[in-house]
């Protein structure tokens, strides 16, 4: 495994690897992606293998823009308005697979829909352009682990399972894209993420929210989705208002309870965008020997707080399986 600064040369090399069916980890504005040629089933299978995914969850195909997306999906009016407002950016649209769409079936886990997005990161864009193909890319971590927001997270998690990592620095958004299903009559939020629900509704009006989303106080286990998807190795306690000496504290806001063994603050000023960008890196930093448990202070359930809390609830949901 090699970590390379993104230059014209390293991007060209990465594109060669991708066209050859190999994998490349690349930065996006949300998290690092584990990229493979989305039209090559073997490359897509290699993605699942490298991640050690227990299921073939469908993957997002990354493209340059709305025009490119229309080669792969049946586009519609709603998609057009949302792409005009949020692309390139952290919004994934689920649309019907178009007739003769070359997207690998494994990439869509056999579904007749395709998840597609145009990432805002210049290195991701350069890579897509140089490859000349849509790039399938889940987060570049082993299945069930915390999503990577820095090149070194990818290297730690995947090691030699990926030949090349393009290092684009820390990801600015820090949580994955919002996934919105536009394949049925009513647009449905499948995963909260970098584009808040309110921002989407400001463009297309009310949307519905998938019941599969974890909500309320108890971890919700939905079929086909690992409840513990974003789990660190240590147990996670939510809604902390105090912290014990065996705990690592993930704080939020200006008033932080004393007493933890180690404390990181997602955002001392209480800024949700800053908190999202710090979330995975700080969770990793607290997930280390000597710390018995990770305590997390409450995060407001608005805007990006939805996506942050979704990840935190998954991190706290222990389904008892090995990670
Ligand atoms: O920000 C992101 O979205 C990152 C970066 C790398 O782009 N990618 C990412 O991919 O988070 P992944 O594979 O970890 O998550 C893809 C999500 C999953 O929740 C999956 O179930 C959903 O998108 N998805 C993909 N295809 C779908 C489809 N055809 N129908 C419904 N959901 C789909
Ligand atoms: Mg992931």
mmCIF file of C-alpha atoms and ligand atoms in Angstrom:
data_model
loop_
_atom_site.group_PDB
_atom_site.id
_atom_site.type_symbol
_atom_site.label_atom_id
_atom_site.label_comp_id
_atom_site.label_asym_id
_atom_site.label_seq_id
_atom_site.Cartn_x
_atom_site.Cartn_y
_atom_site.Cartn_z
ATOM 1 C CA UNK A 1 0.000 0.000 0.000
ATOM 2 C CA UNK A 2 1.289 3.426 -0.950
ATOM 3 C CA UNK A 3 0.050 6.838 0.173
ATOM 4 C CA UNK A 4 0.535 9.491 -2.524
ATOM 5 C CA UNK A 5 0.102 13.234 -2.647
ATOM 6 C CA UNK A 6 -2.434 14.012 -5.363
ATOM 7 C CA UNK A 7 -0.468 15.200 -8.404
ATOM 8 C CA UNK A 8 -1.233 14.907 -12.122
ATOM 9 C CA UNK A 9 1.042 11.889 -12.115
ATOM 10 C CA UNK A 10 -0.422 10.076 -9.102
ATOM 11 C CA UNK A 11 -3.974 10.758 -10.280
ATOM 12 C CA UNK A 12 -3.102 9.318 -13.705
ATOM 13 C CA UNK A 13 -1.614 6.268 -12.020
ATOM 14 C CA UNK A 14 -4.721 5.882 -9.870
ATOM 15 C CA UNK A 15 -6.907 6.084 -12.977
ATOM 16 C CA UNK A 16 -4.803 3.373 -14.623
ATOM 17 C CA UNK A 17 -5.261 1.114 -11.600
ATOM 18 C CA UNK A 18 -9.016 1.712 -11.639
ATOM 19 C CA UNK A 19 -9.359 0.984 -15.360
ATOM 20 C CA UNK A 20 -7.350 -2.169 -14.713
ATOM 21 C CA UNK A 21 -9.962 -3.313 -12.165
ATOM 22 C CA UNK A 22 -7.902 -2.498 -9.086
ATOM 23 C CA UNK A 23 -8.857 -0.389 -6.091
ATOM 24 C CA UNK A 24 -7.788 3.101 -5.094
ATOM 25 C CA UNK A 25 -8.739 4.994 -1.941
ATOM 26 C CA UNK A 26 -9.570 8.624 -2.654
ATOM 27 C CA UNK A 27 -10.681 11.688 -0.709
ATOM 28 C CA UNK A 28 -14.173 13.142 -0.995
ATOM 29 C CA UNK A 29 -15.597 16.079 0.920
ATOM 30 C CA UNK A 30 -17.492 13.627 3.182
ATOM 31 C CA UNK A 31 -15.201 10.684 3.954
ATOM 32 C CA UNK A 32 -12.527 8.749 2.040
ATOM 33 C CA UNK A 33 -13.931 6.322 -0.504
ATOM 34 C CA UNK A 34 -12.644 2.893 -1.491
ATOM 35 C CA UNK A 35 -12.917 3.282 -5.240
ATOM 36 C CA UNK A 36 -13.338 0.699 -7.951
ATOM 37 C CA UNK A 37 -14.633 0.844 -11.529
ATOM 38 C CA UNK A 38 -18.423 0.815 -11.033
ATOM 39 C CA UNK A 39 -18.912 -0.897 -14.391
ATOM 40 C CA UNK A 40 -16.591 -3.789 -13.520
ATOM 41 C CA UNK A 41 -18.211 -6.467 -11.338
ATOM 42 C CA UNK A 42 -14.870 -7.912 -10.315
ATOM 43 C CA UNK A 43 -13.624 -4.558 -9.193
ATOM 44 C CA UNK A 44 -16.843 -4.120 -7.231
ATOM 45 C CA UNK A 45 -16.451 -7.571 -5.698
ATOM 46 C CA UNK A 46 -12.915 -6.620 -4.735
ATOM 47 C CA UNK A 47 -14.353 -3.638 -2.866
ATOM 48 C CA UNK A 48 -16.629 -5.867 -0.784
ATOM 49 C CA UNK A 49 -13.749 -8.259 -0.146
ATOM 50 C CA UNK A 50 -11.358 -5.521 0.921
ATOM 51 C CA UNK A 51 -13.992 -4.092 3.271
ATOM 52 C CA UNK A 52 -14.883 -7.510 4.648
ATOM 53 C CA UNK A 53 -18.550 -6.576 4.267
ATOM 54 C CA UNK A 54 -20.817 -9.314 5.585
ATOM 55 C CA UNK A 55 -23.484 -8.335 3.084
ATOM 56 C CA UNK A 56 -23.479 -6.926 -0.388
ATOM 57 C CA UNK A 57 -24.888 -3.567 0.554
ATOM 58 C CA UNK A 58 -25.453 -1.485 -2.559
ATOM 59 C CA UNK A 59 -22.748 1.068 -3.293
ATOM 60 C CA UNK A 60 -22.766 4.665 -4.459
ATOM 61 C CA UNK A 61 -21.464 5.402 -7.956
ATOM 62 C CA UNK A 62 -19.514 8.663 -8.162
ATOM 63 C CA UNK A 63 -19.791 10.797 -11.290
ATOM 64 C CA UNK A 64 -18.756 14.291 -12.342
ATOM 65 C CA UNK A 65 -22.150 15.908 -12.789
ATOM 66 C CA UNK A 66 -25.836 15.530 -13.612
ATOM 67 C CA UNK A 67 -25.143 15.053 -17.294
ATOM 68 C CA UNK A 68 -22.891 12.079 -16.594
ATOM 69 C CA UNK A 69 -25.417 10.633 -14.136
ATOM 70 C CA UNK A 70 -28.010 10.455 -16.897
ATOM 71 C CA UNK A 71 -25.962 7.783 -18.670
ATOM 72 C CA UNK A 72 -26.573 5.441 -15.760
ATOM 73 C CA UNK A 73 -29.981 6.238 -14.233
ATOM 74 C CA UNK A 74 -33.456 7.323 -15.326
ATOM 75 C CA UNK A 75 -33.263 10.991 -14.434
ATOM 76 C CA UNK A 76 -36.281 13.027 -13.393
ATOM 77 C CA UNK A 77 -37.372 16.552 -12.551
ATOM 78 C CA UNK A 78 -36.803 16.283 -8.833
ATOM 79 C CA UNK A 79 -33.298 14.951 -9.408
ATOM 80 C CA UNK A 80 -32.669 17.875 -11.725
ATOM 81 C CA UNK A 81 -33.657 20.475 -9.138
ATOM 82 C CA UNK A 82 -31.699 18.818 -6.362
ATOM 83 C CA UNK A 83 -28.572 18.346 -8.478
ATOM 84 C CA UNK A 84 -28.735 21.975 -9.595
ATOM 85 C CA UNK A 85 -28.739 23.042 -5.949
ATOM 86 C CA UNK A 86 -26.510 20.465 -4.209
ATOM 87 C CA UNK A 87 -24.137 18.950 -6.793
ATOM 88 C CA UNK A 88 -21.285 18.652 -6.596
ATOM 89 C CA UNK A 89 -21.804 17.893 -2.916
ATOM 90 C CA UNK A 90 -22.808 15.443 -0.183
ATOM 91 C CA UNK A 91 -26.173 14.346 -1.599
ATOM 92 C CA UNK A 92 -26.701 10.857 -3.053
ATOM 93 C CA UNK A 93 -29.745 10.259 -5.230
ATOM 94 C CA UNK A 94 -31.295 6.804 -5.652
ATOM 95 C CA UNK A 95 -32.895 6.528 -9.093
ATOM 96 C CA UNK A 96 -34.116 3.717 -11.355
ATOM 97 C CA UNK A 97 -31.353 2.000 -13.297
ATOM 98 C CA UNK A 98 -31.570 3.104 -16.914
ATOM 99 C CA UNK A 99 -32.062 0.643 -19.771
ATOM 100 C CA UNK A 100 -28.665 -0.877 -20.547
ATOM 101 C CA UNK A 101 -26.969 0.938 -17.664
ATOM 102 C CA UNK A 102 -23.391 -0.360 -17.471
ATOM 103 C CA UNK A 103 -23.270 -0.079 -13.663
ATOM 104 C CA UNK A 104 -22.277 -3.472 -12.246
ATOM 105 C CA UNK A 105 -25.162 -5.420 -10.710
ATOM 106 C CA UNK A 106 -23.098 -6.146 -7.663
ATOM 107 C CA UNK A 107 -22.709 -2.407 -7.146
ATOM 108 C CA UNK A 108 -26.469 -2.147 -6.729
ATOM 109 C CA UNK A 109 -26.763 -5.457 -4.860
ATOM 110 C CA UNK A 110 -29.208 -6.662 -7.471
ATOM 111 C CA UNK A 111 -31.608 -3.745 -6.988
ATOM 112 C CA UNK A 112 -33.158 -2.028 -9.992
ATOM 113 C CA UNK A 113 -32.075 1.327 -8.611
ATOM 114 C CA UNK A 114 -28.681 3.037 -8.584
ATOM 115 C CA UNK A 115 -27.308 5.375 -5.924
ATOM 116 C CA UNK A 116 -25.347 8.160 -7.555
ATOM 117 C CA UNK A 117 -23.579 11.340 -6.514
ATOM 118 C CA UNK A 118 -21.153 13.984 -7.750
ATOM 119 C CA UNK A 119 -18.540 14.602 -5.039
ATOM 120 C CA UNK A 120 -17.272 18.145 -4.423
ATOM 121 C CA UNK A 121 -13.645 17.232 -3.701
ATOM 122 C CA UNK A 122 -11.260 18.346 -6.490
ATOM 123 C CA UNK A 123 -9.151 15.174 -6.181
ATOM 124 C CA UNK A 124 -12.237 12.963 -6.505
ATOM 125 C CA UNK A 125 -13.292 14.981 -9.539
ATOM 126 C CA UNK A 126 -9.849 14.748 -11.147
ATOM 127 C CA UNK A 127 -9.838 10.994 -10.565
ATOM 128 C CA UNK A 128 -13.299 10.471 -12.096
ATOM 129 C CA UNK A 129 -12.298 12.606 -15.085
ATOM 130 C CA UNK A 130 -9.011 10.757 -15.605
ATOM 131 C CA UNK A 131 -10.652 7.336 -15.238
ATOM 132 C CA UNK A 132 -13.504 8.100 -17.604
ATOM 133 C CA UNK A 133 -15.786 5.740 -15.700
ATOM 134 C CA UNK A 134 -18.162 6.037 -12.765
ATOM 135 C CA UNK A 135 -16.362 5.071 -9.561
ATOM 136 C CA UNK A 136 -18.093 2.866 -7.006
ATOM 137 C CA UNK A 137 -17.012 3.913 -3.557
ATOM 138 C CA UNK A 138 -18.132 2.981 -0.080
ATOM 139 C CA UNK A 139 -16.276 4.484 2.846
ATOM 140 C CA UNK A 140 -12.679 3.237 2.821
ATOM 141 C CA UNK A 141 -12.685 1.253 6.057
ATOM 142 C CA UNK A 142 -13.131 -2.376 7.082
ATOM 143 C CA UNK A 143 -16.800 -3.179 7.524
ATOM 144 C CA UNK A 144 -18.274 -2.078 10.846
ATOM 145 C CA UNK A 145 -15.411 0.274 11.649
ATOM 146 C CA UNK A 146 -15.468 4.029 11.906
ATOM 147 C CA UNK A 147 -15.451 5.869 8.566
ATOM 148 C CA UNK A 148 -12.110 7.416 7.564
ATOM 149 C CA UNK A 149 -11.725 11.178 7.299
ATOM 150 C CA UNK A 150 -7.953 11.162 6.776
ATOM 151 C CA UNK A 151 -5.600 9.154 4.572
ATOM 152 C CA UNK A 152 -3.929 7.639 7.630
ATOM 153 C CA UNK A 153 -7.293 6.252 8.818
ATOM 154 C CA UNK A 154 -7.569 4.410 5.507
ATOM 155 C CA UNK A 155 -4.049 3.068 5.806
ATOM 156 C CA UNK A 156 -4.728 1.871 9.372
ATOM 157 C CA UNK A 157 -7.997 0.194 8.455
ATOM 158 C CA UNK A 158 -7.272 -1.318 5.043
ATOM 159 C CA UNK A 159 -3.496 -1.632 4.927
ATOM 160 C CA UNK A 160 -2.338 -3.655 1.931
ATOM 161 C CA UNK A 161 -5.887 -4.403 0.853
ATOM 162 C CA UNK A 162 -5.667 -1.201 -1.190
ATOM 163 C CA UNK A 163 -2.623 -0.604 -3.412
ATOM 164 C CA UNK A 164 -2.849 3.196 -3.541
ATOM 165 C CA UNK A 165 -4.300 5.900 -1.300
ATOM 166 C CA UNK A 166 -4.554 9.444 -2.644
ATOM 167 C CA UNK A 167 -4.005 11.762 0.310
ATOM 168 C CA UNK A 168 -6.244 14.802 -0.012
ATOM 169 C CA UNK A 169 -5.933 15.877 3.627
ATOM 170 C CA UNK A 170 -8.770 15.845 6.173
ATOM 171 C CA UNK A 171 -12.349 15.651 4.844
ATOM 172 C CA UNK A 172 -14.194 18.927 5.368
ATOM 173 C CA UNK A 173 -17.731 17.587 5.830
ATOM 174 C CA UNK A 174 -16.765 14.528 7.861
ATOM 175 C CA UNK A 175 -20.015 12.556 7.684
ATOM 176 C CA UNK A 176 -21.247 10.594 4.691
ATOM 177 C CA UNK A 177 -23.593 11.962 2.095
ATOM 178 C CA UNK A 178 -27.326 12.212 2.627
ATOM 179 C CA UNK A 179 -29.033 9.361 0.725
ATOM 180 C CA UNK A 180 -32.378 10.288 -0.817
ATOM 181 C CA UNK A 181 -34.536 7.787 -2.674
ATOM 182 C CA UNK A 182 -36.198 9.370 -5.704
ATOM 183 C CA UNK A 183 -37.252 6.119 -7.331
ATOM 184 C CA UNK A 184 -40.798 6.120 -5.915
ATOM 185 C CA UNK A 185 -43.548 8.754 -5.916
ATOM 186 C CA UNK A 186 -42.523 10.317 -2.591
ATOM 187 C CA UNK A 187 -38.873 11.241 -2.050
ATOM 188 C CA UNK A 188 -37.615 9.325 0.978
ATOM 189 C CA UNK A 189 -34.632 10.033 3.182
ATOM 190 C CA UNK A 190 -32.719 6.753 3.562
ATOM 191 C CA UNK A 191 -29.698 8.111 5.416
ATOM 192 C CA UNK A 192 -29.186 11.517 7.003
ATOM 193 C CA UNK A 193 -25.879 13.045 5.992
ATOM 194 C CA UNK A 194 -23.997 16.094 4.820
ATOM 195 C CA UNK A 195 -27.006 17.865 3.306
ATOM 196 C CA UNK A 196 -29.608 18.488 6.024
ATOM 197 C CA UNK A 197 -33.185 17.360 5.467
ATOM 198 C CA UNK A 198 -34.400 20.948 5.887
ATOM 199 C CA UNK A 199 -32.200 22.104 3.017
ATOM 200 C CA UNK A 200 -33.660 19.414 0.748
ATOM 201 C CA UNK A 201 -37.218 20.272 1.764
ATOM 202 C CA UNK A 202 -36.535 23.927 1.013
ATOM 203 C CA UNK A 203 -35.981 22.881 -2.617
ATOM 204 C CA UNK A 204 -38.564 20.116 -3.221
ATOM 205 C CA UNK A 205 -41.011 20.365 -0.328
ATOM 206 C CA UNK A 206 -41.801 17.722 2.319
ATOM 207 C CA UNK A 207 -40.035 14.374 2.054
ATOM 208 C CA UNK A 208 -40.647 11.218 4.023
ATOM 209 C CA UNK A 209 -38.127 9.540 6.262
ATOM 210 C CA UNK A 210 -37.363 5.830 6.072
ATOM 211 C CA UNK A 211 -38.584 3.840 9.078
ATOM 212 C CA UNK A 212 -35.341 1.902 8.889
ATOM 213 C CA UNK A 213 -33.535 4.909 10.348
ATOM 214 C CA UNK A 214 -32.582 4.549 13.978
ATOM 215 C CA UNK A 215 -34.661 6.949 16.041
ATOM 216 C CA UNK A 216 -35.612 7.716 19.622
ATOM 217 C CA UNK A 217 -33.615 6.478 22.577
ATOM 218 C CA UNK A 218 -33.164 2.848 21.729
ATOM 219 C CA UNK A 219 -30.959 1.475 18.990
ATOM 220 C CA UNK A 220 -33.170 0.434 16.120
ATOM 221 C CA UNK A 221 -32.158 -2.653 14.214
ATOM 222 C CA UNK A 222 -33.378 -2.732 10.663
ATOM 223 C CA UNK A 223 -33.082 -5.765 8.421
ATOM 224 C CA UNK A 224 -30.198 -5.582 6.015
ATOM 225 C CA UNK A 225 -28.397 -2.961 8.024
ATOM 226 C CA UNK A 226 -25.843 -3.663 10.687
ATOM 227 C CA UNK A 227 -26.935 -1.794 13.774
ATOM 228 C CA UNK A 228 -23.333 -1.506 14.912
ATOM 229 C CA UNK A 229 -22.084 -0.164 11.601
ATOM 230 C CA UNK A 230 -20.178 2.808 12.968
ATOM 231 C CA UNK A 231 -18.923 1.054 16.051
ATOM 232 C CA UNK A 232 -15.569 1.559 17.710
ATOM 233 C CA UNK A 233 -14.182 -1.409 19.658
ATOM 234 C CA UNK A 234 -15.132 0.126 23.042
ATOM 235 C CA UNK A 235 -18.696 0.425 24.341
ATOM 236 C CA UNK A 236 -20.309 3.800 23.761
ATOM 237 C CA UNK A 237 -22.565 5.599 26.263
ATOM 238 C CA UNK A 238 -24.780 8.345 24.866
ATOM 239 C CA UNK A 239 -26.260 11.429 26.507
ATOM 240 C CA UNK A 240 -23.452 11.728 29.040
ATOM 241 C CA UNK A 241 -23.720 14.596 31.539
ATOM 242 C CA UNK A 242 -20.793 13.362 33.610
ATOM 243 C CA UNK A 243 -17.746 11.183 32.999
ATOM 244 C CA UNK A 244 -15.864 8.572 35.017
ATOM 245 C CA UNK A 245 -12.101 7.997 35.294
ATOM 246 C CA UNK A 246 -12.286 4.928 33.015
ATOM 247 C CA UNK A 247 -14.084 6.855 30.306
ATOM 248 C CA UNK A 248 -13.005 8.841 27.279
ATOM 249 C CA UNK A 249 -15.354 11.768 26.824
ATOM 250 C CA UNK A 250 -16.578 13.032 23.483
ATOM 251 C CA UNK A 251 -17.784 16.474 24.452
ATOM 252 C CA UNK A 252 -19.896 19.040 22.644
ATOM 253 C CA UNK A 253 -20.244 22.706 23.502
ATOM 254 C CA UNK A 254 -18.677 25.018 26.052
ATOM 255 C CA UNK A 255 -19.588 23.268 29.334
ATOM 256 C CA UNK A 256 -17.703 20.019 29.658
ATOM 257 C CA UNK A 257 -18.033 17.824 32.763
ATOM 258 C CA UNK A 258 -14.701 17.014 34.450
ATOM 259 C CA UNK A 259 -13.415 13.582 35.458
ATOM 260 C CA UNK A 260 -12.803 11.723 32.197
ATOM 261 C CA UNK A 261 -9.496 10.003 31.511
ATOM 262 C CA UNK A 262 -9.285 11.817 28.169
ATOM 263 C CA UNK A 263 -11.554 14.384 26.559
ATOM 264 C CA UNK A 264 -12.048 15.572 22.997
ATOM 265 C CA UNK A 265 -14.518 18.297 22.134
ATOM 266 C CA UNK A 266 -16.428 17.930 18.856
ATOM 267 C CA UNK A 267 -17.050 21.656 18.894
ATOM 268 C CA UNK A 268 -16.388 23.880 21.914
ATOM 269 C CA UNK A 269 -18.595 26.560 20.349
ATOM 270 C CA UNK A 270 -21.429 24.092 19.656
ATOM 271 C CA UNK A 271 -21.130 24.254 15.863
ATOM 272 C CA UNK A 272 -22.653 21.134 14.243
ATOM 273 C CA UNK A 273 -20.620 21.368 11.027
ATOM 274 C CA UNK A 274 -17.417 21.474 13.030
ATOM 275 C CA UNK A 275 -18.683 18.557 15.134
ATOM 276 C CA UNK A 276 -19.450 16.480 12.045
ATOM 277 C CA UNK A 277 -16.003 17.102 10.628
ATOM 278 C CA UNK A 278 -14.370 15.990 13.917
ATOM 279 C CA UNK A 279 -16.685 13.086 14.706
ATOM 280 C CA UNK A 280 -14.922 10.055 13.303
ATOM 281 C CA UNK A 281 -11.375 11.242 13.998
ATOM 282 C CA UNK A 282 -12.168 11.962 17.654
ATOM 283 C CA UNK A 283 -14.096 8.717 18.073
ATOM 284 C CA UNK A 284 -11.016 6.895 16.804
ATOM 285 C CA UNK A 285 -8.725 8.856 19.086
ATOM 286 C CA UNK A 286 -10.827 7.811 22.104
ATOM 287 C CA UNK A 287 -11.057 4.176 21.004
ATOM 288 C CA UNK A 288 -7.760 3.128 22.518
ATOM 289 C CA UNK A 289 -6.245 0.966 25.253
ATOM 290 C CA UNK A 290 -6.663 2.267 28.800
ATOM 291 C CA UNK A 291 -10.114 3.626 28.048
ATOM 292 C CA UNK A 292 -12.952 1.367 29.162
ATOM 293 C CA UNK A 293 -15.823 3.172 27.545
ATOM 294 C CA UNK A 294 -16.547 6.186 25.366
ATOM 295 C CA UNK A 295 -19.048 8.645 26.845
ATOM 296 C CA UNK A 296 -20.711 11.076 24.446
ATOM 297 C CA UNK A 297 -22.525 14.264 25.397
ATOM 298 C CA UNK A 298 -25.919 15.009 23.820
ATOM 299 C CA UNK A 299 -25.922 16.535 20.335
ATOM 300 C CA UNK A 300 -28.921 18.619 19.205
ATOM 301 C CA UNK A 301 -31.247 16.705 16.869
ATOM 302 C CA UNK A 302 -31.329 19.385 14.158
ATOM 303 C CA UNK A 303 -29.539 19.925 10.846
ATOM 304 C CA UNK A 304 -26.286 17.966 10.703
ATOM 305 C CA UNK A 305 -27.040 16.783 14.244
ATOM 306 C CA UNK A 306 -29.356 14.181 12.689
ATOM 307 C CA UNK A 307 -26.524 12.540 10.795
ATOM 308 C CA UNK A 308 -24.175 12.824 13.767
ATOM 309 C CA UNK A 309 -26.715 11.218 16.099
ATOM 310 C CA UNK A 310 -27.466 8.503 13.560
ATOM 311 C CA UNK A 311 -23.770 7.555 13.537
ATOM 312 C CA UNK A 312 -23.549 7.792 17.323
ATOM 313 C CA UNK A 313 -26.578 5.545 17.845
ATOM 314 C CA UNK A 314 -25.047 2.984 15.531
ATOM 315 C CA UNK A 315 -21.786 3.252 17.419
ATOM 316 C CA UNK A 316 -23.655 2.626 20.661
ATOM 317 C CA UNK A 317 -25.710 -0.275 19.330
ATOM 318 C CA UNK A 318 -23.898 -3.451 20.288
ATOM 319 C CA UNK A 319 -25.228 -6.376 18.298
ATOM 320 C CA UNK A 320 -22.741 -8.737 19.872
ATOM 321 C CA UNK A 321 -20.976 -9.687 16.660
ATOM 322 C CA UNK A 322 -17.230 -9.470 16.191
ATOM 323 C CA UNK A 323 -16.130 -6.266 14.587
HETATM 324 O O1 LIG B 1 -20.335 10.227 1.562
HETATM 325 C C1 LIG B 1 -20.543 9.119 1.104
HETATM 326 O O2 LIG B 1 -21.673 8.759 0.695
HETATM 327 C C2 LIG B 1 -19.355 8.148 1.033
HETATM 328 C C3 LIG B 1 -18.343 8.751 0.065
HETATM 329 C C4 LIG B 1 -17.175 7.838 -0.162
HETATM 330 O O3 LIG B 1 -18.976 9.080 -1.135
HETATM 331 N N1 LIG B 1 -19.771 6.837 0.610
HETATM 332 C C5 LIG B 1 -20.502 6.019 1.423
HETATM 333 O O4 LIG B 1 -20.820 4.798 0.854
HETATM 334 O O5 LIG B 1 -20.870 6.322 2.531
HETATM 335 P P1 LIG B 1 -21.410 3.584 1.681
HETATM 336 O O6 LIG B 1 -21.306 2.396 0.766
HETATM 337 O O7 LIG B 1 -20.753 3.459 2.996
HETATM 338 O O8 LIG B 1 -22.926 3.924 1.862
HETATM 339 C C6 LIG B 1 -23.838 3.840 0.789
HETATM 340 C C7 LIG B 1 -25.253 4.014 1.302
HETATM 341 C C8 LIG B 1 -25.695 2.827 2.107
HETATM 342 O O9 LIG B 1 -26.499 3.272 3.185
HETATM 343 C C9 LIG B 1 -26.539 2.042 1.095
HETATM 344 O O10 LIG B 1 -27.492 1.224 1.712
HETATM 345 C C10 LIG B 1 -27.159 3.163 0.278
HETATM 346 O O11 LIG B 1 -26.141 4.144 0.197
HETATM 347 N N2 LIG B 1 -27.504 2.738 -1.076
HETATM 348 C C11 LIG B 1 -26.667 2.507 -2.088
HETATM 349 N N3 LIG B 1 -27.329 2.096 -3.180
HETATM 350 C C12 LIG B 1 -28.624 2.092 -2.869
HETATM 351 C C13 LIG B 1 -29.805 1.773 -3.580
HETATM 352 N N4 LIG B 1 -29.779 1.384 -4.844
HETATM 353 N N5 LIG B 1 -30.976 1.876 -2.925
HETATM 354 C C14 LIG B 1 -31.005 2.276 -1.636
HETATM 355 N N6 LIG B 1 -29.912 2.596 -0.905
HETATM 356 C C15 LIG B 1 -28.736 2.502 -1.510
HETATM 357 MG MG1 LIG B 2 -19.610 3.093 5.266
#
